[in-house]
Each structure stands twice: as C-alpha cells, then as structure tokens.
JSON list of C-alpha atoms and ligand atoms in Angstrom, two decimals:
[
{"chain": "P", "resi": 17, "resn": "MET", "atom": "CA", "xyz": [-2.30, -7.09, 2.17]},
{"chain": "P", "resi": 18, "resn": "PHE", "atom": "CA", "xyz": [-3.84, -4.49, -0.32]},
{"chain": "P", "resi": 19, "resn": "ALA", "atom": "CA", "xyz": [-6.85, -2.90, 1.22]},
{"chain": "P", "resi": 20, "resn": "GLY", "atom": "CA", "xyz": [-4.03, -1.67, 4.36]},
{"chain": "P", "resi": 21, "resn": "HIS", "atom": "CA", "xyz": [-2.02, 0.03, 1.73]},
{"chain": "P", "resi": 22, "resn": "PHE", "atom": "CA", "xyz": [-4.85, 1.77, 0.40]},
{"chain": "P", "resi": 23, "resn": "GLY", "atom": "CA", "xyz": [-6.28, 2.72, 3.44]},
{"chain": "P", "resi": 24, "resn": "VAL", "atom": "CA", "xyz": [-2.52, 4.92, 3.97]},
{"chain": "P", "resi": 25, "resn": "ALA", "atom": "CA", "xyz": [-3.67, 6.56, 0.79]},
{"chain": "P", "resi": 26, "resn": "ALA", "atom": "CA", "xyz": [-6.92, 7.63, 1.96]},
{"chain": "P", "resi": 27, "resn": "ALA", "atom": "CA", "xyz": [-5.49, 9.14, 4.93]},
{"chain": "P", "resi": 28, "resn": "VAL", "atom": "CA", "xyz": [-2.27, 11.15, 3.38]},
{"chain": "P", "resi": 29, "resn": "LYS", "atom": "CA", "xyz": [-5.24, 12.47, 0.00]},
{"chain": "P", "resi": 30, "resn": "SER", "atom": "CA", "xyz": [-7.24, 13.45, 3.40]},
{"chain": "P", "resi": 31, "resn": "LYS", "atom": "CA", "xyz": [-3.95, 15.71, 4.37]},
{"chain": "P", "resi": 32, "resn": "THR", "atom": "CA", "xyz": [-2.44, 16.83, 0.91]},
{"chain": "P", "resi": 33, "resn": "PRO", "atom": "CA", "xyz": [-5.82, 16.86, -1.06]},
{"chain": "P", "resi": 34, "resn": "GLN", "atom": "CA", "xyz": [-3.58, 18.46, -3.65]},
{"chain": "P", "resi": 35, "resn": "ILE", "atom": "CA", "xyz": [-1.61, 15.34, -4.40]},
{"chain": "P", "resi": 36, "resn": "PRO", "atom": "CA", "xyz": [-4.39, 13.48, -6.93]},
{"chain": "P", "resi": 37, "resn": "LEU", "atom": "CA", "xyz": [-5.74, 10.11, -5.34]},
{"chain": "P", "resi": 38, "resn": "TRP", "atom": "CA", "xyz": [-4.80, 7.88, -7.84]},
{"chain": "P", "resi": 39, "resn": "SER", "atom": "CA", "xyz": [-1.01, 8.80, -7.64]},
{"chain": "P", "resi": 40, "resn": "LEU", "atom": "CA", "xyz": [-1.38, 8.67, -4.68]},
{"chain": "P", "resi": 41, "resn": "LEU", "atom": "CA", "xyz": [-3.30, 5.07, -5.25]},
{"chain": "P", "resi": 42, "resn": "VAL", "atom": "CA", "xyz": [-0.90, 4.22, -7.92]},
{"chain": "P", "resi": 43, "resn": "SER", "atom": "CA", "xyz": [2.28, 5.50, -5.33]},
{"chain": "P", "resi": 44, "resn": "THR", "atom": "CA", "xyz": [1.28, 2.83, -2.34]},
{"chain": "P", "resi": 45, "resn": "GLN", "atom": "CA", "xyz": [0.86, -0.07, -4.66]},
{"chain": "P", "resi": 46, "resn": "LEU", "atom": "CA", "xyz": [4.06, 0.96, -6.64]},
{"chain": "P", "resi": 47, "resn": "LEU", "atom": "CA", "xyz": [6.01, -2.29, -5.44]},
{"chain": "P", "resi": 48, "resn": "ASP", "atom": "CA", "xyz": [3.21, -4.10, -6.60]},
{"chain": "P", "resi": 49, "resn": "LEU", "atom": "CA", "xyz": [2.72, -2.93, -9.45]},
{"chain": "P", "resi": 50, "resn": "VAL", "atom": "CA", "xyz": [6.26, -3.72, -10.29]},
{"chain": "P", "resi": 51, "resn": "PHE", "atom": "CA", "xyz": [6.13, -7.01, -9.20]},
{"chain": "P", "resi": 52, "resn": "PHE", "atom": "CA", "xyz": [3.24, -8.63, -10.89]},
{"chain": "P", "resi": 53, "resn": "ALA", "atom": "CA", "xyz": [5.40, -6.28, -14.26]},
{"chain": "P", "resi": 54, "resn": "LEU", "atom": "CA", "xyz": [8.94, -9.10, -13.37]},
{"chain": "P", "resi": 55, "resn": "SER", "atom": "CA", "xyz": [5.96, -11.63, -12.35]},
{"chain": "P", "resi": 56, "resn": "THR", "atom": "CA", "xyz": [5.06, -12.78, -15.40]},
{"chain": "P", "resi": 57, "resn": "THR", "atom": "CA", "xyz": [8.94, -12.77, -16.37]},
{"chain": "P", "resi": 58, "resn": "GLY", "atom": "CA", "xyz": [9.73, -15.34, -13.16]},
{"chain": "P", "resi": 59, "resn": "LEU", "atom": "CA", "xyz": [12.08, -12.75, -11.87]},
{"chain": "P", "resi": 60, "resn": "GLU", "atom": "CA", "xyz": [9.63, -12.32, -8.46]},
{"chain": "P", "resi": 61, "resn": "THR", "atom": "CA", "xyz": [7.47, -15.45, -7.64]},
{"chain": "P", "resi": 62, "resn": "MET", "atom": "CA", "xyz": [5.18, -15.99, -5.03]},
{"chain": "P", "resi": 63, "resn": "GLU", "atom": "CA", "xyz": [4.21, -19.51, -3.33]},
{"chain": "P", "resi": 64, "resn": "PRO", "atom": "CA", "xyz": [1.18, -20.04, -1.26]},
{"chain": "P", "resi": 65, "resn": "LEU", "atom": "CA", "xyz": [1.48, -21.60, 2.16]},
{"chain": "P", "resi": 66, "resn": "GLY", "atom": "CA", "xyz": [-1.54, -24.22, 3.48]},
{"chain": "P", "resi": 67, "resn": "ASP", "atom": "CA", "xyz": [-4.44, -23.61, 2.43]},
{"chain": "P", "resi": 68, "resn": "GLY", "atom": "CA", "xyz": [-3.34, -20.67, -0.08]},
{"chain": "P", "resi": 69, "resn": "GLY", "atom": "CA", "xyz": [-5.88, -18.49, 2.00]},
{"chain": "P", "resi": 70, "resn": "TYR", "atom": "CA", "xyz": [-5.43, -15.50, 3.07]},
{"chain": "P", "resi": 71, "resn": "THR", "atom": "CA", "xyz": [-1.68, -14.09, 4.81]},
{"chain": "P", "resi": 72, "resn": "GLN", "atom": "CA", "xyz": [-0.68, -18.14, 3.44]},
{"chain": "P", "resi": 73, "resn": "VAL", "atom": "CA", "xyz": [1.88, -16.74, 1.18]},
{"chain": "P", "resi": 74, "resn": "MET", "atom": "CA", "xyz": [5.54, -16.79, 0.86]},
{"chain": "P", "resi": 75, "resn": "ILE", "atom": "CA", "xyz": [6.66, -13.58, -1.38]},
{"chain": "P", "resi": 76, "resn": "TYR", "atom": "CA", "xyz": [9.95, -14.20, -3.45]},
{"chain": "P", "resi": 77, "resn": "ALA", "atom": "CA", "xyz": [10.09, -10.59, -4.56]},
{"chain": "P", "resi": 78, "resn": "PHE", "atom": "CA", "xyz": [14.33, -9.75, -4.06]},
{"chain": "P", "resi": 79, "resn": "TYR", "atom": "CA", "xyz": [14.48, -7.22, -5.97]},
{"chain": "P", "resi": 80, "resn": "THR", "atom": "CA", "xyz": [11.00, -5.03, -5.70]},
{"chain": "P", "resi": 81, "resn": "HIS", "atom": "CA", "xyz": [10.42, -6.01, -2.09]},
{"chain": "P", "resi": 82, "resn": "SER", "atom": "CA", "xyz": [14.30, -5.74, -1.03]},
{"chain": "P", "resi": 83, "resn": "LEU", "atom": "CA", "xyz": [15.04, -2.76, 1.57]},
{"chain": "P", "resi": 84, "resn": "LEU", "atom": "CA", "xyz": [17.12, -0.36, -1.83]},
{"chain": "P", "resi": 85, "resn": "GLY", "atom": "CA", "xyz": [15.07, -2.01, -4.69]},
{"chain": "P", "resi": 86, "resn": "ALA", "atom": "CA", "xyz": [12.29, -0.05, -2.12]},
{"chain": "P", "resi": 87, "resn": "LEU", "atom": "CA", "xyz": [14.43, 2.27, -1.69]},
{"chain": "P", "resi": 88, "resn": "VAL", "atom": "CA", "xyz": [14.77, 2.89, -5.00]},
{"chain": "P", "resi": 89, "resn": "LEU", "atom": "CA", "xyz": [11.61, 2.84, -7.19]},
{"chain": "P", "resi": 90, "resn": "SER", "atom": "CA", "xyz": [9.66, 5.32, -4.15]},
{"chain": "P", "resi": 91, "resn": "ILE", "atom": "CA", "xyz": [12.85, 7.57, -5.24]},
{"chain": "P", "resi": 92, "resn": "LEU", "atom": "CA", "xyz": [12.28, 7.09, -8.96]},
{"chain": "P", "resi": 93, "resn": "ALA", "atom": "CA", "xyz": [8.57, 7.69, -7.70]},
{"chain": "P", "resi": 94, "resn": "ALA", "atom": "CA", "xyz": [9.57, 10.65, -5.72]},
{"chain": "P", "resi": 95, "resn": "GLY", "atom": "CA", "xyz": [11.51, 12.60, -8.56]},
{"chain": "P", "resi": 96, "resn": "LEU", "atom": "CA", "xyz": [8.10, 12.26, -11.05]},
{"chain": "P", "resi": 97, "resn": "ALA", "atom": "CA", "xyz": [6.08, 13.56, -8.61]},
{"chain": "P", "resi": 98, "resn": "ALA", "atom": "CA", "xyz": [8.45, 16.51, -7.68]},
{"chain": "P", "resi": 99, "resn": "PHE", "atom": "CA", "xyz": [8.63, 17.12, -11.31]},
{"chain": "P", "resi": 100, "resn": "PHE", "atom": "CA", "xyz": [5.24, 17.15, -11.66]},
{"chain": "P", "resi": 101, "resn": "TRP", "atom": "CA", "xyz": [3.65, 18.79, -8.85]},
{"chain": "P", "resi": 102, "resn": "GLY", "atom": "CA", "xyz": [6.51, 19.67, -7.13]},
{"chain": "P", "resi": 103, "resn": "LYS", "atom": "CA", "xyz": [8.70, 19.07, -4.22]},
{"chain": "P", "resi": 104, "resn": "ILE", "atom": "CA", "xyz": [6.31, 19.10, -1.67]},
{"chain": "P", "resi": 105, "resn": "ALA", "atom": "CA", "xyz": [4.08, 16.50, -3.55]},
{"chain": "P", "resi": 106, "resn": "GLY", "atom": "CA", "xyz": [7.54, 14.50, -4.70]},
{"chain": "P", "resi": 107, "resn": "LEU", "atom": "CA", "xyz": [8.26, 14.15, -0.74]},
{"chain": "P", "resi": 108, "resn": "VAL", "atom": "CA", "xyz": [5.10, 12.79, 0.13]},
{"chain": "P", "resi": 109, "resn": "ILE", "atom": "CA", "xyz": [5.10, 10.38, -2.32]},
{"chain": "P", "resi": 110, "resn": "GLY", "atom": "CA", "xyz": [7.83, 9.03, -1.89]},
{"chain": "P", "resi": 111, "resn": "ALA", "atom": "CA", "xyz": [7.39, 8.33, 1.32]},
{"chain": "P", "resi": 112, "resn": "VAL", "atom": "CA", "xyz": [3.76, 6.72, 0.10]},
{"chain": "P", "resi": 113, "resn": "ALA", "atom": "CA", "xyz": [5.19, 4.36, -1.66]},
{"chain": "P", "resi": 114, "resn": "PHE", "atom": "CA", "xyz": [8.23, 3.43, 0.75]},
{"chain": "P", "resi": 115, "resn": "SER", "atom": "CA", "xyz": [4.81, 3.19, 3.27]},
{"chain": "P", "resi": 116, "resn": "HIS", "atom": "CA", "xyz": [4.78, -0.48, 1.31]},
{"chain": "P", "resi": 117, "resn": "TRP", "atom": "CA", "xyz": [7.73, -1.61, 2.12]},
{"chain": "P", "resi": 118, "resn": "ILE", "atom": "CA", "xyz": [7.82, -0.72, 6.13]},
{"chain": "P", "resi": 119, "resn": "LEU", "atom": "CA", "xyz": [3.88, -2.14, 6.35]},
{"chain": "P", "resi": 120, "resn": "ASP", "atom": "CA", "xyz": [4.99, -5.68, 4.36]},
{"chain": "P", "resi": 121, "resn": "LEU", "atom": "CA", "xyz": [8.25, -5.58, 6.12]},
{"chain": "P", "resi": 122, "resn": "ILE", "atom": "CA", "xyz": [5.17, -6.35, 9.37]},
{"chain": "P", "resi": 123, "resn": "VAL", "atom": "CA", "xyz": [3.19, -8.21, 7.88]},
{"chain": "P", "resi": 124, "resn": "HIS", "atom": "CA", "xyz": [5.50, -10.54, 5.67]},
{"chain": "P", "resi": 125, "resn": "ARG", "atom": "CA", "xyz": [7.31, -13.87, 6.86]},
{"chain": "P", "resi": 126, "resn": "PRO", "atom": "CA", "xyz": [11.16, -13.13, 6.81]},
{"chain": "P", "resi": 127, "resn": "ASP", "atom": "CA", "xyz": [10.94, -12.84, 3.02]},
{"chain": "P", "resi": 128, "resn": "LEU", "atom": "CA", "xyz": [12.46, -9.57, 2.22]},
{"chain": "P", "resi": 129, "resn": "PRO", "atom": "CA", "xyz": [16.42, -9.02, 1.10]},
{"chain": "P", "resi": 130, "resn": "ILE", "atom": "CA", "xyz": [18.16, -5.64, 2.81]},
{"chain": "P", "resi": 131, "resn": "LEU", "atom": "CA", "xyz": [19.78, -5.51, -1.39]},
{"chain": "P", "resi": 132, "resn": "PRO", "atom": "CA", "xyz": [18.24, -6.75, -4.88]},
{"chain": "P", "resi": 133, "resn": "GLY", "atom": "CA", "xyz": [18.52, -10.41, -5.55]},
{"chain": "P", "resi": 134, "resn": "ASN", "atom": "CA", "xyz": [19.66, -11.22, -2.16]},
{"chain": "P", "resi": 135, "resn": "ALA", "atom": "CA", "xyz": [23.28, -10.32, -2.62]},
{"chain": "P", "resi": 136, "resn": "GLY", "atom": "CA", "xyz": [25.23, -10.23, 0.52]},
{"chain": "P", "resi": 137, "resn": "GLU", "atom": "CA", "xyz": [23.17, -13.40, 1.26]},
{"chain": "P", "resi": 138, "resn": "PHE", "atom": "CA", "xyz": [22.26, -10.76, 4.91]},
{"chain": "P", "resi": 139, "resn": "PRO", "atom": "CA", "xyz": [18.98, -12.55, 7.13]},
{"chain": "P", "resi": 140, "resn": "LEU", "atom": "CA", "xyz": [16.07, -11.52, 5.19]},
{"chain": "P", "resi": 141, "resn": "LEU", "atom": "CA", "xyz": [14.04, -9.52, 7.08]},
{"chain": "P", "resi": 142, "resn": "GLY", "atom": "CA", "xyz": [9.67, -9.56, 8.00]},
{"chain": "P", "resi": 143, "resn": "LEU", "atom": "CA", "xyz": [7.99, -9.39, 11.87]},
{"chain": "P", "resi": 144, "resn": "GLY", "atom": "CA", "xyz": [5.47, -12.27, 10.03]},
{"chain": "P", "resi": 145, "resn": "LEU", "atom": "CA", "xyz": [2.46, -10.66, 11.41]},
{"chain": "P", "resi": 146, "resn": "TRP", "atom": "CA", "xyz": [0.95, -12.90, 8.78]},
{"chain": "P", "resi": 147, "resn": "ASN", "atom": "CA", "xyz": [1.26, -15.73, 11.09]},
{"chain": "P", "resi": 148, "resn": "SER", "atom": "CA", "xyz": [-1.62, -14.97, 12.89]},
{"chain": "P", "resi": 149, "resn": "PHE", "atom": "CA", "xyz": [-5.13, -14.19, 11.02]},
{"chain": "P", "resi": 150, "resn": "PRO", "atom": "CA", "xyz": [-6.42, -12.06, 13.03]},
{"chain": "P", "resi": 151, "resn": "ALA", "atom": "CA", "xyz": [-4.22, -9.39, 14.36]},
{"chain": "P", "resi": 152, "resn": "SER", "atom": "CA", "xyz": [-3.27, -9.69, 10.29]},
{"chain": "P", "resi": 153, "resn": "PHE", "atom": "CA", "xyz": [-7.02, -9.05, 9.58]},
{"chain": "P", "resi": 154, "resn": "LEU", "atom": "CA", "xyz": [-6.74, -5.89, 13.02]},
{"chain": "P", "resi": 155, "resn": "LEU", "atom": "CA", "xyz": [-4.64, -4.09, 11.44]},
{"chain": "P", "resi": 156, "resn": "GLU", "atom": "CA", "xyz": [-5.77, -3.97, 8.03]},
{"chain": "P", "resi": 157, "resn": "PHE", "atom": "CA", "xyz": [-9.10, -3.13, 9.18]},
{"chain": "P", "resi": 158, "resn": "LEU", "atom": "CA", "xyz": [-7.33, -0.01, 10.96]},
{"chain": "P", "resi": 159, "resn": "LEU", "atom": "CA", "xyz": [-5.58, 0.77, 8.70]},
{"chain": "P", "resi": 160, "resn": "ILE", "atom": "CA", "xyz": [-8.74, 0.72, 5.91]},
{"chain": "P", "resi": 161, "resn": "THR", "atom": "CA", "xyz": [-10.98, 2.70, 9.13]},
{"chain": "P", "resi": 162, "resn": "ILE", "atom": "CA", "xyz": [-8.69, 5.55, 10.21]},
{"chain": "P", "resi": 163, "resn": "GLY", "atom": "CA", "xyz": [-8.11, 5.75, 6.21]},
{"chain": "P", "resi": 164, "resn": "ALA", "atom": "CA", "xyz": [-11.55, 5.84, 5.30]},
{"chain": "P", "resi": 165, "resn": "PHE", "atom": "CA", "xyz": [-12.57, 8.03, 8.24]},
{"chain": "P", "resi": 166, "resn": "LEU", "atom": "CA", "xyz": [-10.25, 10.57, 7.60]},
{"chain": "P", "resi": 167, "resn": "TYR", "atom": "CA", "xyz": [-10.43, 10.78, 3.34]},
{"chain": "P", "resi": 168, "resn": "PHE", "atom": "CA", "xyz": [-15.01, 11.21, 4.67]},
{"chain": "P", "resi": 169, "resn": "ARG", "atom": "CA", "xyz": [-14.10, 13.76, 7.08]},
{"chain": "P", "resi": 170, "resn": "TYR", "atom": "CA", "xyz": [-11.85, 15.69, 4.54]},
{"chain": "P", "resi": 171, "resn": "ALA", "atom": "CA", "xyz": [-14.60, 15.58, 1.78]},
{"chain": "P", "resi": 172, "resn": "LEU", "atom": "CA", "xyz": [-17.07, 16.68, 4.15]},
{"chain": "P", "resi": 173, "resn": "ARG", "atom": "CA", "xyz": [-14.93, 20.01, 5.07]},
{"chain": "P", "resi": 174, "resn": "SER", "atom": "CA", "xyz": [-13.95, 20.27, 1.91]},
{"chain": "P", "resi": 175, "resn": "SER", "atom": "CA", "xyz": [-17.02, 20.92, -0.41]},
{"chain": "P", "resi": 176, "resn": "GLY", "atom": "CA", "xyz": [-19.24, 24.29, 0.49]},
{"chain": "P", "resi": 177, "resn": "PRO", "atom": "CA", "xyz": [-23.64, 23.32, 1.66]},
{"chain": "P", "resi": 178, "resn": "LYS", "atom": "CA", "xyz": [-24.18, 23.30, -1.31]},
{"chain": "P", "resi": 179, "resn": "ARG", "atom": "CA", "xyz": [-22.38, 19.99, -2.40]},
{"chain": "P", "resi": 180, "resn": "ARG", "atom": "CA", "xyz": [-22.54, 18.52, 0.68]},
{"chain": "P", "resi": 181, "resn": "ALA", "atom": "CA", "xyz": [-24.56, 15.22, -1.29]},
{"chain": "P", "resi": 182, "resn": "ARG", "atom": "CA", "xyz": [-21.26, 14.97, -3.12]},
{"chain": "P", "resi": 183, "resn": "ALA", "atom": "CA", "xyz": [-19.04, 15.26, -0.29]},
{"chain": "P", "resi": 184, "resn": "ILE", "atom": "CA", "xyz": [-21.03, 11.94, 1.16]},
{"chain": "P", "resi": 185, "resn": "THR", "atom": "CA", "xyz": [-21.32, 10.36, -1.35]},
{"chain": "P", "resi": 186, "resn": "SER", "atom": "CA", "xyz": [-17.53, 10.74, -2.58]},
{"chain": "P", "resi": 187, "resn": "GLY", "atom": "CA", "xyz": [-17.08, 9.40, 1.13]},
{"chain": "P", "resi": 188, "resn": "CYS", "atom": "CA", "xyz": [-19.22, 6.48, 0.82]},
{"chain": "P", "resi": 189, "resn": "ILE", "atom": "CA", "xyz": [-18.01, 5.30, -2.13]},
{"chain": "P", "resi": 190, "resn": "MET", "atom": "CA", "xyz": [-13.97, 5.50, -0.58]},
{"chain": "P", "resi": 191, "resn": "ALA", "atom": "CA", "xyz": [-15.58, 3.58, 2.55]},
{"chain": "P", "resi": 192, "resn": "VAL", "atom": "CA", "xyz": [-17.32, 1.16, 0.02]},
{"chain": "P", "resi": 193, "resn": "PHE", "atom": "CA", "xyz": [-13.51, 0.66, -2.32]},
{"chain": "P", "resi": 194, "resn": "LEU", "atom": "CA", "xyz": [-11.76, -0.17, 0.88]},
{"chain": "P", "resi": 195, "resn": "LEU", "atom": "CA", "xyz": [-14.07, -2.78, 2.22]},
{"chain": "P", "resi": 196, "resn": "LEU", "atom": "CA", "xyz": [-14.11, -4.43, -1.11]},
{"chain": "P", "resi": 197, "resn": "CYS", "atom": "CA", "xyz": [-10.71, -4.41, -0.96]},
{"chain": "P", "resi": 198, "resn": "LEU", "atom": "CA", "xyz": [-10.42, -6.40, 2.39]},
{"chain": "P", "resi": 199, "resn": "GLY", "atom": "CA", "xyz": [-13.10, -8.56, 1.06]},
{"chain": "P", "resi": 200, "resn": "PHE", "atom": "CA", "xyz": [-10.69, -9.25, -1.96]},
{"chain": "P", "resi": 201, "resn": "ASP", "atom": "CA", "xyz": [-7.69, -9.95, 0.41]},
{"chain": "P", "resi": 202, "resn": "VAL", "atom": "CA", "xyz": [-9.91, -12.16, 2.50]},
{"chain": "P", "resi": 203, "resn": "LEU", "atom": "CA", "xyz": [-11.36, -14.69, 0.32]},
{"chain": "P", "resi": 204, "resn": "ALA", "atom": "CA", "xyz": [-9.11, -14.20, -2.74]},
{"chain": "G", "resi": 18, "resn": "ZN", "atom": "ZN1", "xyz": [3.64, -6.01, -1.34]}
]
C-alpha cells in the first residue's frame, strides 16, 4: 500500500486547503519513511513472500508500525504541525499520520505489534487483506479514486473562472500522480 495512503492525503487536502499538500503527503507516509530509514540499520526489515509481487510481503517494522510507535510518531507530527500552522493543522496532520497505521492494520498480514519491539509478545495485529489481490487492489483503487475526485472538485471550486485551466491541470496532475503510484505498487 503506497498509493492508497496518498489517496487519503489528497482527500484531506480537499477539506483542509489551508494545510500544505506536501505536509499531508509526508505525514500519510511518515511511518514508512521512518521505516525505510531504520531498515538501513537493519533494525526493521521486510521479506518477500512467494514471488514477492504486489501484496506479497511480510514487514518486520516492530518500532515504527507498533501501535504505540505509530501513536508517538503521529503525536510528534501533530505537535510540529501545530507549532507551525496552528491547532487544527496539528490535529489533522496527527490524524493523517495515524491513518497510515489503520490502513496498514487492514491490509497487513499479522505483523503489527502493539508495543515497540513487540515487548510483552502480545499477538501481532493485521487483518490480512493482502491475502486477496483483488480485494487489496479494489481498496487501493477506491482510495485513490475518492482522493482524486475530491481533490479535482476542490481545485475547481477554489479557482475563479480565469484560473479554471490551472485548476483542471492541477486536478489532472494529482489523478495521474495517484495512478502512477498505484502502478508502482502493483508492478514494483
Ligand atoms: Zn506502512
């Protein structure tokens, strides 16, 4: 899941235009960004399953993707956003960052711990939608379709008649960006 998280960011941008788009795109992927940083140290890893294609992966991200770790990262992002852009932006950015964990909970096979480092060895969480390619693709396609639609509508509504062409262009760029991300998800 890569494109689906960005779909959430595009949808949220349409409802909170005052928050910079880049900050929503970064916060929706914050957990994975920190995961990639930690994976260079070997602290977190991922392992392909079978042919390693779309959805065929186990992720051992016991810090960034633990429930508590995700909450801490989301609260940090919220605090930073609140400092720069105010309380509402803080709440929105925090929620967008945590939405990553919720979506991952739906799609991951059980590999998400409750506490960092899987302390206490509680059962790992994950509803395992990735076991079904069509269901995973459908969820992700729906997320980017809703995100692209809401963003397109917001771009049109927030532009005057003179800037209509620009609004349509930015709506199209967002739709193409989300589709490319979905292509990357499926083909990478
Ligand atoms: Zn993730």
